[in-house]
Amino acid sequence: MSSRRRKLLPKKKRALEALTRLKHLYPDATCSLNYETPVQLLIATILSAQCTDERVNMVTPALFDRFPDAHAMAEGDLAEIEQLVKSTGFYRNKAKNIQNACRKIVTDFGGEVPQTMTELTSLPGAARKTANVVLAHAFGINAGVTVDTHVKRLSGRMGFTKHTDPKKNEQDLMKLIPQADWENWSIRLIYHGRAVCNARKPECDRCQLADLCASAKVTAVPDDAESSLTPSH
């Protein structure tokens, strides 16, 4: 890294450059939740609220083996569902939402997970974050930017939004990132939040986005990034 300090680029240019670097840093980044069908992804995402993906992946094999689809989950015993998801935290509310969401999928959508934001967010337990994950990874639809705790934290630290409210945060990011890359941005920022920019002690000295970050403790430019930041004439 060069020790040269540099003035921050305009916000949109910084966001696009950050996206380019994130793609390079995490080329194989994908959804960390294990699933085989859209309804399983929906359920896993609901379970991931205030819980790690690793923990969810420990719980879902037994859950999906017992209740593999929306019909089975809708007709299942709630107490059994609660026990299967207990270790994810807030399990009573999560189990109730999962079962009610599956019941609505069966009664209103023919047993198939809907493919629009409005319909998905009508399901119990499914706010925009959950809907964005399902639409992007199950159906390849970029309807918005998934804002989880990592995305909210990093987008704020980097100066791409001043909002902590996920909906307002998302609206700011949607203006900066091309729609085709909305989920690319989210999933790679999540990886970066886990690997480098953690909540308690961000490792700015080894961060490849430090020179693009409004709150970084260092402003060094990665040697291999300087060329991409040089204005073209």
JSON list of N, CA and C in Angstrom, two decimals, residues 54-109:
[
{"chain": "A", "resi": 54, "resn": "GLU", "atom": "N", "xyz": [-24.48, -19.38, 10.25]},
{"chain": "A", "resi": 54, "resn": "GLU", "atom": "CA", "xyz": [-23.93, -20.67, 10.66]},
{"chain": "A", "resi": 54, "resn": "GLU", "atom": "C", "xyz": [-24.90, -21.42, 11.57]},
{"chain": "A", "resi": 55, "resn": "ARG", "atom": "N", "xyz": [-25.48, -20.71, 12.51]},
{"chain": "A", "resi": 55, "resn": "ARG", "atom": "CA", "xyz": [-26.43, -21.33, 13.41]},
{"chain": "A", "resi": 55, "resn": "ARG", "atom": "C", "xyz": [-27.68, -21.78, 12.66]},
{"chain": "A", "resi": 56, "resn": "VAL", "atom": "N", "xyz": [-28.16, -20.95, 11.76]},
{"chain": "A", "resi": 56, "resn": "VAL", "atom": "CA", "xyz": [-29.33, -21.32, 10.97]},
{"chain": "A", "resi": 56, "resn": "VAL", "atom": "C", "xyz": [-29.05, -22.59, 10.18]},
{"chain": "A", "resi": 57, "resn": "ASN", "atom": "N", "xyz": [-27.86, -22.68, 9.58]},
{"chain": "A", "resi": 57, "resn": "ASN", "atom": "CA", "xyz": [-27.51, -23.86, 8.79]},
{"chain": "A", "resi": 57, "resn": "ASN", "atom": "C", "xyz": [-27.39, -25.12, 9.63]},
{"chain": "A", "resi": 58, "resn": "MET", "atom": "N", "xyz": [-27.19, -24.97, 10.93]},
{"chain": "A", "resi": 58, "resn": "MET", "atom": "CA", "xyz": [-27.16, -26.12, 11.81]},
{"chain": "A", "resi": 58, "resn": "MET", "atom": "C", "xyz": [-28.57, -26.62, 12.13]},
{"chain": "A", "resi": 59, "resn": "VAL", "atom": "N", "xyz": [-29.53, -25.71, 12.06]},
{"chain": "A", "resi": 59, "resn": "VAL", "atom": "CA", "xyz": [-30.91, -26.02, 12.43]},
{"chain": "A", "resi": 59, "resn": "VAL", "atom": "C", "xyz": [-31.74, -26.52, 11.26]},
{"chain": "A", "resi": 60, "resn": "THR", "atom": "N", "xyz": [-31.53, -25.95, 10.08]},
{"chain": "A", "resi": 60, "resn": "THR", "atom": "CA", "xyz": [-32.44, -26.21, 8.95]},
{"chain": "A", "resi": 60, "resn": "THR", "atom": "C", "xyz": [-32.42, -27.63, 8.39]},
{"chain": "A", "resi": 61, "resn": "PRO", "atom": "N", "xyz": [-31.32, -28.38, 8.43]},
{"chain": "A", "resi": 61, "resn": "PRO", "atom": "CA", "xyz": [-31.40, -29.73, 7.88]},
{"chain": "A", "resi": 61, "resn": "PRO", "atom": "C", "xyz": [-32.50, -30.58, 8.52]},
{"chain": "A", "resi": 62, "resn": "ALA", "atom": "N", "xyz": [-32.56, -30.58, 9.84]},
{"chain": "A", "resi": 62, "resn": "ALA", "atom": "CA", "xyz": [-33.60, -31.35, 10.53]},
{"chain": "A", "resi": 62, "resn": "ALA", "atom": "C", "xyz": [-34.98, -30.75, 10.29]},
{"chain": "A", "resi": 63, "resn": "LEU", "atom": "N", "xyz": [-35.04, -29.42, 10.25]},
{"chain": "A", "resi": 63, "resn": "LEU", "atom": "CA", "xyz": [-36.33, -28.74, 10.02]},
{"chain": "A", "resi": 63, "resn": "LEU", "atom": "C", "xyz": [-36.87, -29.07, 8.64]},
{"chain": "A", "resi": 64, "resn": "PHE", "atom": "N", "xyz": [-36.01, -28.98, 7.63]},
{"chain": "A", "resi": 64, "resn": "PHE", "atom": "CA", "xyz": [-36.47, -29.22, 6.26]},
{"chain": "A", "resi": 64, "resn": "PHE", "atom": "C", "xyz": [-36.70, -30.71, 5.99]},
{"chain": "A", "resi": 65, "resn": "ASP", "atom": "N", "xyz": [-36.00, -31.56, 6.71]},
{"chain": "A", "resi": 65, "resn": "ASP", "atom": "CA", "xyz": [-36.25, -32.99, 6.57]},
{"chain": "A", "resi": 65, "resn": "ASP", "atom": "C", "xyz": [-37.65, -33.33, 7.10]},
{"chain": "A", "resi": 66, "resn": "ARG", "atom": "N", "xyz": [-38.02, -32.67, 8.17]},
{"chain": "A", "resi": 66, "resn": "ARG", "atom": "CA", "xyz": [-39.33, -32.92, 8.78]},
{"chain": "A", "resi": 66, "resn": "ARG", "atom": "C", "xyz": [-40.45, -32.19, 8.04]},
{"chain": "A", "resi": 67, "resn": "PHE", "atom": "N", "xyz": [-40.18, -30.96, 7.60]},
{"chain": "A", "resi": 67, "resn": "PHE", "atom": "CA", "xyz": [-41.18, -30.14, 6.91]},
{"chain": "A", "resi": 67, "resn": "PHE", "atom": "C", "xyz": [-40.55, -29.58, 5.62]},
{"chain": "A", "resi": 68, "resn": "PRO", "atom": "N", "xyz": [-40.53, -30.35, 4.55]},
{"chain": "A", "resi": 68, "resn": "PRO", "atom": "CA", "xyz": [-39.76, -29.98, 3.36]},
{"chain": "A", "resi": 68, "resn": "PRO", "atom": "C", "xyz": [-40.36, -28.89, 2.48]},
{"chain": "A", "resi": 69, "resn": "ASP", "atom": "N", "xyz": [-41.66, -28.62, 2.60]},
{"chain": "A", "resi": 69, "resn": "ASP", "atom": "CA", "xyz": [-42.28, -27.64, 1.72]},
{"chain": "A", "resi": 69, "resn": "ASP", "atom": "C", "xyz": [-43.33, -26.83, 2.48]},
{"chain": "A", "resi": 70, "resn": "ALA", "atom": "N", "xyz": [-43.96, -25.89, 1.77]},
{"chain": "A", "resi": 70, "resn": "ALA", "atom": "CA", "xyz": [-44.92, -24.99, 2.40]},
{"chain": "A", "resi": 70, "resn": "ALA", "atom": "C", "xyz": [-46.11, -25.75, 2.97]},
{"chain": "A", "resi": 71, "resn": "HIS", "atom": "N", "xyz": [-46.60, -26.74, 2.23]},
{"chain": "A", "resi": 71, "resn": "HIS", "atom": "CA", "xyz": [-47.75, -27.51, 2.69]},
{"chain": "A", "resi": 71, "resn": "HIS", "atom": "C", "xyz": [-47.44, -28.23, 4.01]},
{"chain": "A", "resi": 72, "resn": "ALA", "atom": "N", "xyz": [-46.29, -28.87, 4.07]},
{"chain": "A", "resi": 72, "resn": "ALA", "atom": "CA", "xyz": [-45.91, -29.60, 5.28]},
{"chain": "A", "resi": 72, "resn": "ALA", "atom": "C", "xyz": [-45.73, -28.66, 6.47]},
{"chain": "A", "resi": 73, "resn": "MET", "atom": "N", "xyz": [-45.09, -27.51, 6.21]},
{"chain": "A", "resi": 73, "resn": "MET", "atom": "CA", "xyz": [-44.87, -26.54, 7.29]},
{"chain": "A", "resi": 73, "resn": "MET", "atom": "C", "xyz": [-46.20, -25.95, 7.76]},
{"chain": "A", "resi": 74, "resn": "ALA", "atom": "N", "xyz": [-47.10, -25.69, 6.82]},
{"chain": "A", "resi": 74, "resn": "ALA", "atom": "CA", "xyz": [-48.40, -25.11, 7.17]},
{"chain": "A", "resi": 74, "resn": "ALA", "atom": "C", "xyz": [-49.23, -26.03, 8.04]},
{"chain": "A", "resi": 75, "resn": "GLU", "atom": "N", "xyz": [-49.07, -27.33, 7.83]},
{"chain": "A", "resi": 75, "resn": "GLU", "atom": "CA", "xyz": [-49.88, -28.32, 8.56]},
{"chain": "A", "resi": 75, "resn": "GLU", "atom": "C", "xyz": [-49.14, -28.91, 9.76]},
{"chain": "A", "resi": 76, "resn": "GLY", "atom": "N", "xyz": [-47.91, -28.47, 9.98]},
{"chain": "A", "resi": 76, "resn": "GLY", "atom": "CA", "xyz": [-47.09, -29.05, 11.05]},
{"chain": "A", "resi": 76, "resn": "GLY", "atom": "C", "xyz": [-47.54, -28.64, 12.44]},
{"chain": "A", "resi": 77, "resn": "ASP", "atom": "N", "xyz": [-47.01, -29.34, 13.42]},
{"chain": "A", "resi": 77, "resn": "ASP", "atom": "CA", "xyz": [-47.28, -29.02, 14.82]},
{"chain": "A", "resi": 77, "resn": "ASP", "atom": "C", "xyz": [-46.39, -27.87, 15.24]},
{"chain": "A", "resi": 78, "resn": "LEU", "atom": "N", "xyz": [-47.00, -26.78, 15.70]},
{"chain": "A", "resi": 78, "resn": "LEU", "atom": "CA", "xyz": [-46.23, -25.58, 16.02]},
{"chain": "A", "resi": 78, "resn": "LEU", "atom": "C", "xyz": [-45.20, -25.84, 17.11]},
{"chain": "A", "resi": 79, "resn": "ALA", "atom": "N", "xyz": [-45.56, -26.63, 18.11]},
{"chain": "A", "resi": 79, "resn": "ALA", "atom": "CA", "xyz": [-44.63, -26.93, 19.20]},
{"chain": "A", "resi": 79, "resn": "ALA", "atom": "C", "xyz": [-43.39, -27.66, 18.68]},
{"chain": "A", "resi": 80, "resn": "GLU", "atom": "N", "xyz": [-43.58, -28.52, 17.70]},
{"chain": "A", "resi": 80, "resn": "GLU", "atom": "CA", "xyz": [-42.44, -29.24, 17.12]},
{"chain": "A", "resi": 80, "resn": "GLU", "atom": "C", "xyz": [-41.56, -28.30, 16.33]},
{"chain": "A", "resi": 81, "resn": "ILE", "atom": "N", "xyz": [-42.18, -27.40, 15.58]},
{"chain": "A", "resi": 81, "resn": "ILE", "atom": "CA", "xyz": [-41.41, -26.41, 14.83]},
{"chain": "A", "resi": 81, "resn": "ILE", "atom": "C", "xyz": [-40.60, -25.54, 15.79]},
{"chain": "A", "resi": 82, "resn": "GLU", "atom": "N", "xyz": [-41.22, -25.14, 16.87]},
{"chain": "A", "resi": 82, "resn": "GLU", "atom": "CA", "xyz": [-40.53, -24.32, 17.88]},
{"chain": "A", "resi": 82, "resn": "GLU", "atom": "C", "xyz": [-39.28, -25.02, 18.40]},
{"chain": "A", "resi": 83, "resn": "GLN", "atom": "N", "xyz": [-39.40, -26.29, 18.72]},
{"chain": "A", "resi": 83, "resn": "GLN", "atom": "CA", "xyz": [-38.26, -27.03, 19.25]},
{"chain": "A", "resi": 83, "resn": "GLN", "atom": "C", "xyz": [-37.14, -27.15, 18.22]},
{"chain": "A", "resi": 84, "resn": "LEU", "atom": "N", "xyz": [-37.50, -27.30, 16.97]},
{"chain": "A", "resi": 84, "resn": "LEU", "atom": "CA", "xyz": [-36.50, -27.46, 15.92]},
{"chain": "A", "resi": 84, "resn": "LEU", "atom": "C", "xyz": [-35.73, -26.17, 15.66]},
{"chain": "A", "resi": 85, "resn": "VAL", "atom": "N", "xyz": [-36.36, -25.02, 15.89]},
{"chain": "A", "resi": 85, "resn": "VAL", "atom": "CA", "xyz": [-35.70, -23.73, 15.60]},
{"chain": "A", "resi": 85, "resn": "VAL", "atom": "C", "xyz": [-35.28, -23.00, 16.88]},
{"chain": "A", "resi": 86, "resn": "LYS", "atom": "N", "xyz": [-35.39, -23.65, 18.01]},
{"chain": "A", "resi": 86, "resn": "LYS", "atom": "CA", "xyz": [-35.19, -22.99, 19.31]},
{"chain": "A", "resi": 86, "resn": "LYS", "atom": "C", "xyz": [-33.84, -22.30, 19.44]},
{"chain": "A", "resi": 87, "resn": "SER", "atom": "N", "xyz": [-32.80, -22.92, 18.94]},
{"chain": "A", "resi": 87, "resn": "SER", "atom": "CA", "xyz": [-31.46, -22.38, 19.16]},
{"chain": "A", "resi": 87, "resn": "SER", "atom": "C", "xyz": [-31.18, -21.12, 18.34]},
{"chain": "A", "resi": 88, "resn": "THR", "atom": "N", "xyz": [-32.09, -20.73, 17.44]},
{"chain": "A", "resi": 88, "resn": "THR", "atom": "CA", "xyz": [-31.88, -19.52, 16.64]},
{"chain": "A", "resi": 88, "resn": "THR", "atom": "C", "xyz": [-32.31, -18.26, 17.39]},
{"chain": "A", "resi": 89, "resn": "GLY", "atom": "N", "xyz": [-32.94, -18.43, 18.55]},
{"chain": "A", "resi": 89, "resn": "GLY", "atom": "CA", "xyz": [-33.39, -17.29, 19.32]},
{"chain": "A", "resi": 89, "resn": "GLY", "atom": "C", "xyz": [-34.76, -16.79, 18.87]},
{"chain": "A", "resi": 90, "resn": "PHE", "atom": "N", "xyz": [-35.50, -16.20, 19.80]},
{"chain": "A", "resi": 90, "resn": "PHE", "atom": "CA", "xyz": [-36.85, -15.69, 19.49]},
{"chain": "A", "resi": 90, "resn": "PHE", "atom": "C", "xyz": [-37.67, -16.75, 18.76]},
{"chain": "A", "resi": 91, "resn": "TYR", "atom": "N", "xyz": [-37.50, -17.98, 19.19]},
{"chain": "A", "resi": 91, "resn": "TYR", "atom": "CA", "xyz": [-37.99, -19.11, 18.42]},
{"chain": "A", "resi": 91, "resn": "TYR", "atom": "C", "xyz": [-39.52, -19.20, 18.35]},
{"chain": "A", "resi": 92, "resn": "ARG", "atom": "N", "xyz": [-40.20, -18.76, 19.39]},
{"chain": "A", "resi": 92, "resn": "ARG", "atom": "CA", "xyz": [-41.66, -18.84, 19.34]},
{"chain": "A", "resi": 92, "resn": "ARG", "atom": "C", "xyz": [-42.22, -17.93, 18.25]},
{"chain": "A", "resi": 93, "resn": "ASN", "atom": "N", "xyz": [-41.72, -16.72, 18.20]},
{"chain": "A", "resi": 93, "resn": "ASN", "atom": "CA", "xyz": [-42.18, -15.77, 17.19]},
{"chain": "A", "resi": 93, "resn": "ASN", "atom": "C", "xyz": [-41.77, -16.21, 15.79]},
{"chain": "A", "resi": 94, "resn": "LYS", "atom": "N", "xyz": [-40.54, -16.72, 15.67]},
{"chain": "A", "resi": 94, "resn": "LYS", "atom": "CA", "xyz": [-40.06, -17.19, 14.37]},
{"chain": "A", "resi": 94, "resn": "LYS", "atom": "C", "xyz": [-40.88, -18.39, 13.88]},
{"chain": "A", "resi": 95, "resn": "ALA", "atom": "N", "xyz": [-41.14, -19.33, 14.76]},
{"chain": "A", "resi": 95, "resn": "ALA", "atom": "CA", "xyz": [-41.91, -20.52, 14.38]},
{"chain": "A", "resi": 95, "resn": "ALA", "atom": "C", "xyz": [-43.32, -20.13, 13.95]},
{"chain": "A", "resi": 96, "resn": "LYS", "atom": "N", "xyz": [-43.92, -19.21, 14.68]},
{"chain": "A", "resi": 96, "resn": "LYS", "atom": "CA", "xyz": [-45.26, -18.74, 14.34]},
{"chain": "A", "resi": 96, "resn": "LYS", "atom": "C", "xyz": [-45.28, -18.05, 12.99]},
{"chain": "A", "resi": 97, "resn": "ASN", "atom": "N", "xyz": [-44.30, -17.18, 12.75]},
{"chain": "A", "resi": 97, "resn": "ASN", "atom": "CA", "xyz": [-44.22, -16.48, 11.47]},
{"chain": "A", "resi": 97, "resn": "ASN", "atom": "C", "xyz": [-43.99, -17.44, 10.31]},
{"chain": "A", "resi": 98, "resn": "ILE", "atom": "N", "xyz": [-43.10, -18.41, 10.51]},
{"chain": "A", "resi": 98, "resn": "ILE", "atom": "CA", "xyz": [-42.81, -19.38, 9.46]},
{"chain": "A", "resi": 98, "resn": "ILE", "atom": "C", "xyz": [-44.06, -20.17, 9.10]},
{"chain": "A", "resi": 99, "resn": "GLN", "atom": "N", "xyz": [-44.76, -20.65, 10.10]},
{"chain": "A", "resi": 99, "resn": "GLN", "atom": "CA", "xyz": [-45.96, -21.43, 9.80]},
{"chain": "A", "resi": 99, "resn": "GLN", "atom": "C", "xyz": [-47.04, -20.58, 9.15]},
{"chain": "A", "resi": 100, "resn": "ASN", "atom": "N", "xyz": [-47.26, -19.37, 9.65]},
{"chain": "A", "resi": 100, "resn": "ASN", "atom": "CA", "xyz": [-48.28, -18.50, 9.07]},
{"chain": "A", "resi": 100, "resn": "ASN", "atom": "C", "xyz": [-47.92, -18.05, 7.67]},
{"chain": "A", "resi": 101, "resn": "ALA", "atom": "N", "xyz": [-46.61, -17.83, 7.43]},
{"chain": "A", "resi": 101, "resn": "ALA", "atom": "CA", "xyz": [-46.18, -17.48, 6.07]},
{"chain": "A", "resi": 101, "resn": "ALA", "atom": "C", "xyz": [-46.46, -18.63, 5.11]},
{"chain": "A", "resi": 102, "resn": "CYS", "atom": "N", "xyz": [-46.17, -19.84, 5.56]},
{"chain": "A", "resi": 102, "resn": "CYS", "atom": "CA", "xyz": [-46.41, -21.01, 4.70]},
{"chain": "A", "resi": 102, "resn": "CYS", "atom": "C", "xyz": [-47.90, -21.24, 4.47]},
{"chain": "A", "resi": 103, "resn": "ARG", "atom": "N", "xyz": [-48.70, -20.97, 5.48]},
{"chain": "A", "resi": 103, "resn": "ARG", "atom": "CA", "xyz": [-50.15, -21.09, 5.30]},
{"chain": "A", "resi": 103, "resn": "ARG", "atom": "C", "xyz": [-50.66, -20.09, 4.26]},
{"chain": "A", "resi": 104, "resn": "LYS", "atom": "N", "xyz": [-50.13, -18.88, 4.31]},
{"chain": "A", "resi": 104, "resn": "LYS", "atom": "CA", "xyz": [-50.53, -17.87, 3.34]},
{"chain": "A", "resi": 104, "resn": "LYS", "atom": "C", "xyz": [-50.04, -18.24, 1.93]},
{"chain": "A", "resi": 105, "resn": "ILE", "atom": "N", "xyz": [-48.84, -18.80, 1.85]},
{"chain": "A", "resi": 105, "resn": "ILE", "atom": "CA", "xyz": [-48.32, -19.26, 0.55]},
{"chain": "A", "resi": 105, "resn": "ILE", "atom": "C", "xyz": [-49.23, -20.33, -0.03]},
{"chain": "A", "resi": 106, "resn": "VAL", "atom": "N", "xyz": [-49.71, -21.23, 0.81]},
{"chain": "A", "resi": 106, "resn": "VAL", "atom": "CA", "xyz": [-50.60, -22.30, 0.35]},
{"chain": "A", "resi": 106, "resn": "VAL", "atom": "C", "xyz": [-51.96, -21.75, -0.07]},
{"chain": "A", "resi": 107, "resn": "THR", "atom": "N", "xyz": [-52.54, -20.89, 0.77]},
{"chain": "A", "resi": 107, "resn": "THR", "atom": "CA", "xyz": [-53.90, -20.42, 0.51]},
{"chain": "A", "resi": 107, "resn": "THR", "atom": "C", "xyz": [-53.98, -19.34, -0.56]},
{"chain": "A", "resi": 108, "resn": "ASP", "atom": "N", "xyz": [-52.96, -18.46, -0.60]},
{"chain": "A", "resi": 108, "resn": "ASP", "atom": "CA", "xyz": [-53.03, -17.31, -1.50]},
{"chain": "A", "resi": 108, "resn": "ASP", "atom": "C", "xyz": [-52.18, -17.45, -2.76]},
{"chain": "A", "resi": 109, "resn": "PHE", "atom": "N", "xyz": [-51.16, -18.31, -2.70]},
{"chain": "A", "resi": 109, "resn": "PHE", "atom": "CA", "xyz": [-50.21, -18.36, -3.83]},
{"chain": "A", "resi": 109, "resn": "PHE", "atom": "C", "xyz": [-50.00, -19.77, -4.37]}
]
